[in-house]
Coordinates of C-alpha atoms and ligand atoms in Angstrom, one line a residue:
M1 CA -4.2 25.3 1.0
P2 CA -7.6 26.0 -0.3
K3 CA -10.5 24.8 2.1
A4 CA -12.5 21.9 0.5
Q5 CA -15.9 22.4 -1.2
E6 CA -16.7 18.7 -1.4
T7 CA -15.2 15.6 -0.6
I8 CA -11.5 15.4 -1.8
L9 CA -8.5 13.5 -0.9
E10 CA -5.8 15.8 -1.2
I11 CA -2.1 14.7 -2.0
D12 CA 0.7 16.4 -1.0
L13 CA 3.6 15.6 -3.6
N14 CA 6.3 17.3 -1.3
A15 CA 5.4 14.9 1.6
L16 CA 5.8 12.4 -0.8
K17 CA 9.3 13.7 -1.7
H18 CA 10.3 14.1 2.0
N19 CA 9.3 10.2 2.6
F20 CA 11.2 9.0 -0.5
E21 CA 14.3 11.1 0.4
Y22 CA 14.1 9.7 4.1
L23 CA 13.5 5.8 3.2
K24 CA 16.6 6.6 0.5
S25 CA 18.6 8.0 3.3
K26 CA 18.3 4.8 5.4
V27 CA 19.8 2.5 2.8
S28 CA 23.2 2.3 1.2
K29 CA 23.9 4.1 -2.1
N30 CA 23.9 0.8 -4.0
T31 CA 20.8 -0.4 -2.9
K32 CA 17.7 -0.1 -5.3
V33 CA 14.7 1.3 -4.2
L34 CA 11.4 -0.5 -5.5
A35 CA 8.2 1.8 -4.9
V36 CA 5.0 -0.3 -4.4
V37 CA 2.2 1.3 -5.9
K38 CA -0.3 -1.5 -6.0
A39 CA -3.9 -0.6 -5.3
F40 CA -3.6 2.9 -6.7
A41 CA -0.7 3.7 -4.8
Y42 CA -2.2 2.7 -1.4
G43 CA -5.5 4.7 -2.4
S44 CA -3.7 7.8 -3.5
D45 CA -3.3 7.8 -7.4
A46 CA -0.8 5.4 -9.0
N47 CA -0.2 7.2 -12.2
T48 CA 0.5 10.5 -10.5
I49 CA 2.6 9.2 -7.5
A50 CA 4.6 6.7 -10.0
N51 CA 5.0 9.7 -12.7
Y52 CA 6.6 11.6 -9.9
L53 CA 8.6 8.8 -8.4
Q54 CA 10.0 8.3 -12.1
D55 CA 11.3 11.7 -12.1
L56 CA 13.1 11.2 -8.7
N57 CA 14.6 8.2 -10.5
I58 CA 12.9 5.4 -8.6
D59 CA 14.5 2.3 -9.6
Y60 CA 11.4 -0.2 -9.7
F61 CA 8.0 -0.2 -9.0
A62 CA 5.6 -3.4 -8.2
V63 CA 1.8 -3.8 -8.4
A64 CA 0.1 -6.6 -7.3
Y65 CA -2.0 -7.5 -10.4
T66 CA -1.2 -7.1 -14.4
S67 CA -4.0 -4.8 -14.9
E68 CA -2.2 -2.5 -12.3
G69 CA 0.9 -2.8 -14.4
V70 CA -0.9 -2.2 -17.5
A71 CA -2.6 1.0 -16.0
L72 CA 1.1 2.4 -15.4
R73 CA 2.3 1.8 -18.6
N74 CA -0.7 3.5 -20.4
A75 CA 0.4 6.6 -18.2
G76 CA 3.6 6.7 -19.5
I77 CA 5.8 4.7 -16.8
K78 CA 8.9 3.4 -18.6
T79 CA 10.5 2.1 -15.1
P80 CA 10.8 -1.7 -14.6
I81 CA 7.6 -2.9 -13.2
M82 CA 7.3 -6.0 -11.2
V83 CA 3.9 -7.8 -11.3
L84 CA 3.6 -9.5 -7.4
H85 CA 0.8 -11.7 -8.0
P86 CA 0.3 -12.5 -11.7
Q87 CA -2.2 -15.2 -13.1
A88 CA -1.8 -17.2 -16.3
V89 CA -4.7 -15.8 -18.0
N90 CA -2.7 -12.3 -17.9
F91 CA 0.6 -13.7 -19.3
K92 CA 0.1 -12.6 -22.8
T93 CA -0.7 -8.9 -22.0
L94 CA 2.1 -8.8 -19.3
I95 CA 4.9 -9.8 -21.9
D96 CA 3.1 -7.3 -24.5
R97 CA 3.5 -4.5 -22.2
C98 CA 6.9 -5.7 -20.6
L99 CA 5.8 -6.1 -16.9
E100 CA 7.9 -8.5 -15.1
P101 CA 6.3 -11.3 -13.4
C102 CA 7.1 -12.8 -9.8
L103 CA 6.9 -16.4 -10.2
Y104 CA 5.9 -18.1 -7.0
S105 CA 5.0 -21.8 -7.6
A106 CA 5.7 -24.6 -10.0
K107 CA 2.5 -24.0 -11.9
V108 CA 3.0 -20.4 -12.5
L109 CA 6.9 -21.0 -13.3
N110 CA 5.9 -23.6 -16.0
E111 CA 2.7 -21.6 -17.3
F112 CA 5.2 -18.6 -17.5
M113 CA 7.6 -20.3 -19.4
A114 CA 5.5 -21.7 -22.0
S115 CA 3.8 -18.5 -22.6
A116 CA 7.3 -16.5 -23.1
Q117 CA 8.1 -19.4 -25.5
D118 CA 5.1 -19.3 -27.4
Q119 CA 5.8 -15.3 -27.8
K120 CA 9.2 -16.1 -28.7
Q121 CA 11.1 -14.4 -25.9
S122 CA 14.5 -15.0 -24.8
N123 CA 16.0 -13.7 -21.3
Y124 CA 12.6 -12.2 -20.4
P125 CA 13.3 -10.9 -16.7
V126 CA 11.5 -12.7 -14.3
H127 CA 11.4 -12.8 -10.3
V128 CA 11.3 -16.0 -8.2
K129 CA 9.6 -15.6 -4.8
F130 CA 10.5 -17.9 -1.7
N131 CA 8.6 -18.5 1.0
T132 CA 10.5 -18.0 4.2
G133 CA 7.7 -17.8 6.7
L134 CA 4.9 -15.7 5.7
N135 CA 3.2 -18.9 4.3
R136 CA 1.2 -16.9 1.7
L137 CA 3.1 -17.1 -1.9
G138 CA 6.4 -18.7 -2.8
F139 CA 8.5 -21.4 -3.4
W140 CA 10.2 -23.5 -0.6
E141 CA 13.6 -23.5 0.3
N142 CA 13.8 -27.3 -0.9
D143 CA 12.3 -26.2 -4.5
V144 CA 15.7 -24.7 -5.4
E145 CA 17.0 -27.7 -7.4
Y146 CA 13.8 -28.1 -9.4
I147 CA 13.4 -24.4 -10.3
V148 CA 16.9 -24.1 -11.5
Q149 CA 16.5 -27.4 -13.4
R150 CA 13.4 -26.2 -15.0
L151 CA 15.0 -22.9 -15.9
K152 CA 17.9 -24.4 -17.5
A153 CA 15.8 -25.8 -19.8
T154 CA 15.3 -23.0 -22.2
N155 CA 16.5 -19.5 -22.5
A156 CA 12.9 -18.1 -22.7
V157 CA 13.3 -16.2 -19.1
K158 CA 16.2 -15.0 -17.1
V159 CA 15.9 -14.6 -13.3
K160 CA 16.6 -10.9 -12.6
S161 CA 15.8 -11.2 -8.9
I162 CA 15.0 -13.4 -6.2
F163 CA 13.2 -12.4 -3.1
S164 CA 11.0 -13.2 -0.1
H165 CA 8.7 -11.2 2.2
L166 CA 9.0 -10.4 6.1
A167 CA 6.0 -11.7 8.0
A168 CA 6.4 -9.2 11.3
S169 CA 8.9 -6.8 10.3
E170 CA 7.1 -4.1 12.0
D171 CA 6.8 -6.2 15.4
L172 CA 10.0 -6.0 17.4
S173 CA 8.7 -8.7 19.7
E174 CA 9.1 -11.0 16.5
R175 CA 12.8 -10.2 16.0
E176 CA 14.0 -13.9 16.2
F177 CA 11.4 -15.1 13.8
T178 CA 12.6 -12.3 11.5
I179 CA 16.1 -13.1 11.9
N180 CA 15.3 -16.5 11.1
Q181 CA 13.5 -15.7 7.9
I182 CA 16.5 -13.4 6.9
K183 CA 19.1 -16.3 7.3
T184 CA 16.8 -19.0 5.8
F185 CA 16.7 -16.4 2.6
K186 CA 20.4 -16.0 2.4
G187 CA 20.9 -20.0 2.6
I188 CA 18.2 -19.8 -0.6
A189 CA 20.1 -16.9 -2.5
E190 CA 23.4 -18.8 -1.7
S191 CA 22.3 -22.4 -3.2
F192 CA 20.2 -20.7 -6.1
S193 CA 23.0 -18.3 -7.4
R194 CA 25.4 -21.1 -7.3
Q195 CA 23.3 -23.6 -9.1
I196 CA 21.9 -21.1 -11.8
G197 CA 25.5 -19.9 -12.4
Y198 CA 24.7 -16.1 -12.3
Q199 CA 23.9 -13.7 -9.4
P200 CA 20.2 -12.2 -9.5
L201 CA 19.2 -9.1 -7.7
L202 CA 18.1 -10.3 -3.8
H203 CA 15.5 -8.2 -1.8
M204 CA 13.4 -9.1 1.5
C205 CA 12.3 -5.7 3.2
N206 CA 9.5 -4.0 3.2
T207 CA 9.0 -0.5 5.0
S208 CA 9.4 -1.3 8.4
G209 CA 12.1 -4.0 7.3
I210 CA 14.1 -1.1 5.8
L211 CA 13.8 0.7 9.2
N212 CA 14.2 -2.2 11.5
Y213 CA 16.4 -4.7 9.6
P214 CA 19.3 -2.9 7.9
E215 CA 21.2 -6.3 7.4
A216 CA 18.4 -7.5 5.2
H217 CA 18.8 -4.5 2.8
F218 CA 20.4 -6.8 0.2
D219 CA 20.4 -5.3 -3.5
M220 CA 16.9 -3.7 -3.2
V221 CA 14.4 -2.5 -0.6
R222 CA 10.7 -2.3 -1.6
T223 CA 8.6 0.0 0.2
G224 CA 5.0 1.0 0.3
I225 CA 3.5 2.2 3.1
G226 CA 6.8 4.5 4.2
L227 CA 6.3 6.4 1.0
Y228 CA 2.9 7.2 1.9
G229 CA 3.9 8.5 5.3
F230 CA 3.7 5.6 7.8
G231 CA 6.4 4.0 9.8
N232 CA 4.3 1.7 11.6
S233 CA 5.4 2.8 15.1
K234 CA 5.3 6.3 17.1
E235 CA 9.0 7.1 16.3
E236 CA 9.1 6.2 12.6
D237 CA 6.1 8.0 12.3
K238 CA 7.6 11.4 13.1
N239 CA 10.0 11.0 10.4
L240 CA 7.2 10.3 7.8
I241 CA 4.6 12.6 6.7
P242 CA 1.2 11.4 5.6
I243 CA 0.7 12.4 1.8
A244 CA -3.2 12.0 1.8
T245 CA -5.5 14.2 3.5
L246 CA -9.3 13.0 3.2
K247 CA -11.3 16.6 3.5
S248 CA -15.2 17.2 3.5
I249 CA -17.5 19.6 4.3
I250 CA -20.5 20.1 6.4
S251 CA -23.5 19.8 4.0
Q252 CA -26.5 20.5 6.7
I253 CA -27.0 21.0 10.7
H254 CA -29.8 20.1 12.5
L255 CA -31.1 20.5 16.2
I256 CA -32.3 17.2 17.5
E257 CA -34.5 16.9 20.4
K258 CA -33.7 14.5 23.4
G259 CA -35.1 11.1 22.4
E260 CA -35.2 11.8 18.7
S261 CA -33.4 9.4 16.6
V262 CA -30.6 10.0 14.0
G263 CA -30.1 7.7 10.6
Y264 CA -31.0 4.3 9.4
N265 CA -32.5 2.0 11.7
R266 CA -32.5 4.4 14.4
A267 CA -29.1 3.6 15.5
F268 CA -28.6 6.8 17.4
I269 CA -31.2 8.2 20.0
S270 CA -30.3 10.9 21.8
E271 CA -29.9 11.8 25.3
R272 CA -29.8 15.4 25.1
T273 CA -30.6 18.5 23.0
T274 CA -28.0 17.7 19.9
R275 CA -26.6 19.5 17.2
T276 CA -25.8 17.1 14.5
A277 CA -23.9 17.7 10.9
T278 CA -24.5 15.5 8.0
I279 CA -21.0 15.1 5.8
P280 CA -21.3 14.0 2.1
I281 CA -19.0 10.6 2.9
G282 CA -20.3 7.4 3.3
H283 CA -19.2 3.7 3.3
A284 CA -19.6 3.6 -1.0
D285 CA -16.2 6.1 -0.4
G286 CA -14.7 3.9 2.0
I287 CA -15.8 4.7 5.5
G288 CA -17.0 1.5 6.5
R289 CA -20.0 0.5 8.7
Q290 CA -17.8 -0.2 11.9
Y291 CA -16.7 3.7 11.9
G292 CA -20.4 4.0 13.0
K293 CA -22.4 4.2 16.1
G294 CA -19.9 6.4 18.4
K295 CA -16.8 4.6 17.4
G296 CA -15.3 7.0 14.4
F297 CA -14.7 10.5 14.7
V298 CA -14.1 13.4 12.1
T299 CA -12.2 16.7 12.8
I300 CA -14.2 20.0 12.6
N301 CA -12.2 23.5 13.6
N302 CA -9.9 21.4 15.6
K303 CA -12.5 19.2 17.6
Q304 CA -13.6 15.9 17.5
A305 CA -16.8 14.9 16.4
Q306 CA -18.4 11.4 17.1
I307 CA -19.9 9.6 13.9
I308 CA -23.5 8.8 15.4
G309 CA -25.7 6.3 14.1
N310 CA -25.0 4.0 11.2
V311 CA -22.9 4.8 8.1
C312 CA -24.9 5.5 5.2
M313 CA -23.7 4.7 1.5
D314 CA -23.2 8.3 0.5
M315 CA -23.3 10.4 4.0
I316 CA -22.4 10.2 7.9
M317 CA -23.9 12.1 10.7
V318 CA -21.5 13.6 13.7
D319 CA -22.3 15.1 16.7
I320 CA -21.5 19.0 16.7
T321 CA -23.5 19.9 20.2
D322 CA -20.1 21.2 21.5
I323 CA -18.1 22.4 18.3
D324 CA -18.6 26.1 17.0
C325 CA -19.1 25.6 13.2
K326 CA -21.6 26.0 10.4
E327 CA -22.8 24.5 7.1
G328 CA -19.9 24.8 4.6
D329 CA -17.4 24.7 6.9
E330 CA -14.5 22.0 6.5
V331 CA -14.0 18.6 7.8
I332 CA -10.9 16.6 8.2
V333 CA -11.4 12.7 8.3
F334 CA -7.7 11.9 8.4
G335 CA -4.6 13.5 7.1
K336 CA -1.4 14.8 8.9
Q337 CA -3.5 15.3 12.1
P338 CA -5.3 13.1 12.9
S339 CA -3.3 10.6 10.8
A340 CA -5.1 7.7 9.1
T341 CA -3.3 5.6 11.9
E342 CA -5.1 7.4 14.5
F343 CA -8.4 7.2 12.9
S344 CA -8.3 4.0 11.8
K345 CA -7.8 2.6 15.7
S346 CA -11.3 3.6 16.4
A347 CA -12.5 0.8 14.3
N348 CA -9.8 -1.3 15.2
T349 CA -7.7 -1.4 12.0
I350 CA -4.7 0.0 10.5
S351 CA -3.6 2.6 8.3
Y352 CA -3.1 0.5 5.0
E353 CA -6.9 -0.7 5.4
I354 CA -8.3 2.7 5.5
I355 CA -6.0 4.5 3.0
T356 CA -6.8 1.7 0.3
A357 CA -10.3 1.9 0.9
I358 CA -11.1 5.3 -0.2
S359 CA -13.0 4.8 -3.4
Q360 CA -12.5 6.2 -6.7
R361 CA -15.2 8.4 -6.3
V362 CA -13.8 10.7 -4.4
K363 CA -11.8 13.2 -6.4
R364 CA -7.8 13.3 -6.0
C365 CA -6.4 16.8 -5.8
F366 CA -2.7 17.5 -5.7
I367 CA -0.6 20.0 -4.1
G368 CA 3.2 20.6 -3.9
N369 CA 5.4 19.4 -6.6
Ligands
LIG1 C1 2.7 -5.0 -0.6 C2 4.2 -5.3 -0.4 C3 5.3 -4.7 0.1 C4 4.8 -3.6 0.7 O1 5.1 -3.3 2.1 P1 5.0 -2.1 2.9 O2 4.7 -2.6 4.6 O3 3.7 -1.0 2.4 O4 6.1 -1.2 2.8 C5 6.6 -5.3 -0.4 N1 6.5 -6.4 -0.6 C6 5.5 -7.1 -0.9 C7 5.8 -8.6 -1.7 C8 4.2 -6.6 -0.9 O5 3.1 -7.6 -1.1

């Protein structure tokens, strides 16, 4: 692996393949796998990741917003793409680009059916989302009759799948709640299929659902964080490989006398003669201010260097008093070791947040294939 010469996010495609194969091994042959590639494929690079997974014959993609689906189509993705959270203003574009909306409310259902009719569509594939306990987006169990009655009014759309989303699939102390969500979904699926007169695909599991609730795999599973190398538990983290490594270099080293300050608002005051390294990565790159003032750390020559003072827009300063290093040396923020999970703990957050926060200013580089 070449040493970083500037701040980069290195994406390991072999690790992606490993994670995909591991997750696939957890579901039966007949269960389809949908890759969630929203938010730039969790901060990595949606176009490259989706093209790579398309070559591995992934069954489906999902994004959050229509614009993300359009970007994938522009990048040559032919695989079906579900838009999890569409808005009416984008329905025309969505249909033009053969993206498949998730319909989660009466308003969205009616607006989409009108739009599909306007554009002279028949049997346009849609996905109906049910709320079974997350209380975020989705129809309720007792909406089934209404939805079916509306859908039967035209042939503009056809329900390709019905689905729900688990609220606490990674938290085994909420097992009872999750089992109840699965039970509610089964009831909805049964009455929906009976009333509509055909059998849409059923899906419910995200990554932790795949790993913890095999009885809820149904016809398809939706994996995001697992593909990127996180299992939301110590045991499962061992089976997956983080695909992204955030690297930088030491721009400059300073020797600071006892009592001197470092950075904006003099947030760090040295208690001893301190060697500091300035690194070209800041809050505009995704390392938020909550990592400053001794909370977060970077890794230089296998040793942890505390972030001192306030995180600046384009830089952080770290304490290297006890680390043998020089200007130009490589710096690891997170990657395989320490992982984004470990790094993000220092700011009381989770892997999902830090990996999706890495801004587009940071160059993406790819290794493996
Ligand atoms: C983001 C998302 C997922 C992916 O969840 P992971 O925990 O990253 O696997 C699955 N389903 C829905 C509806 C989502 O919004």
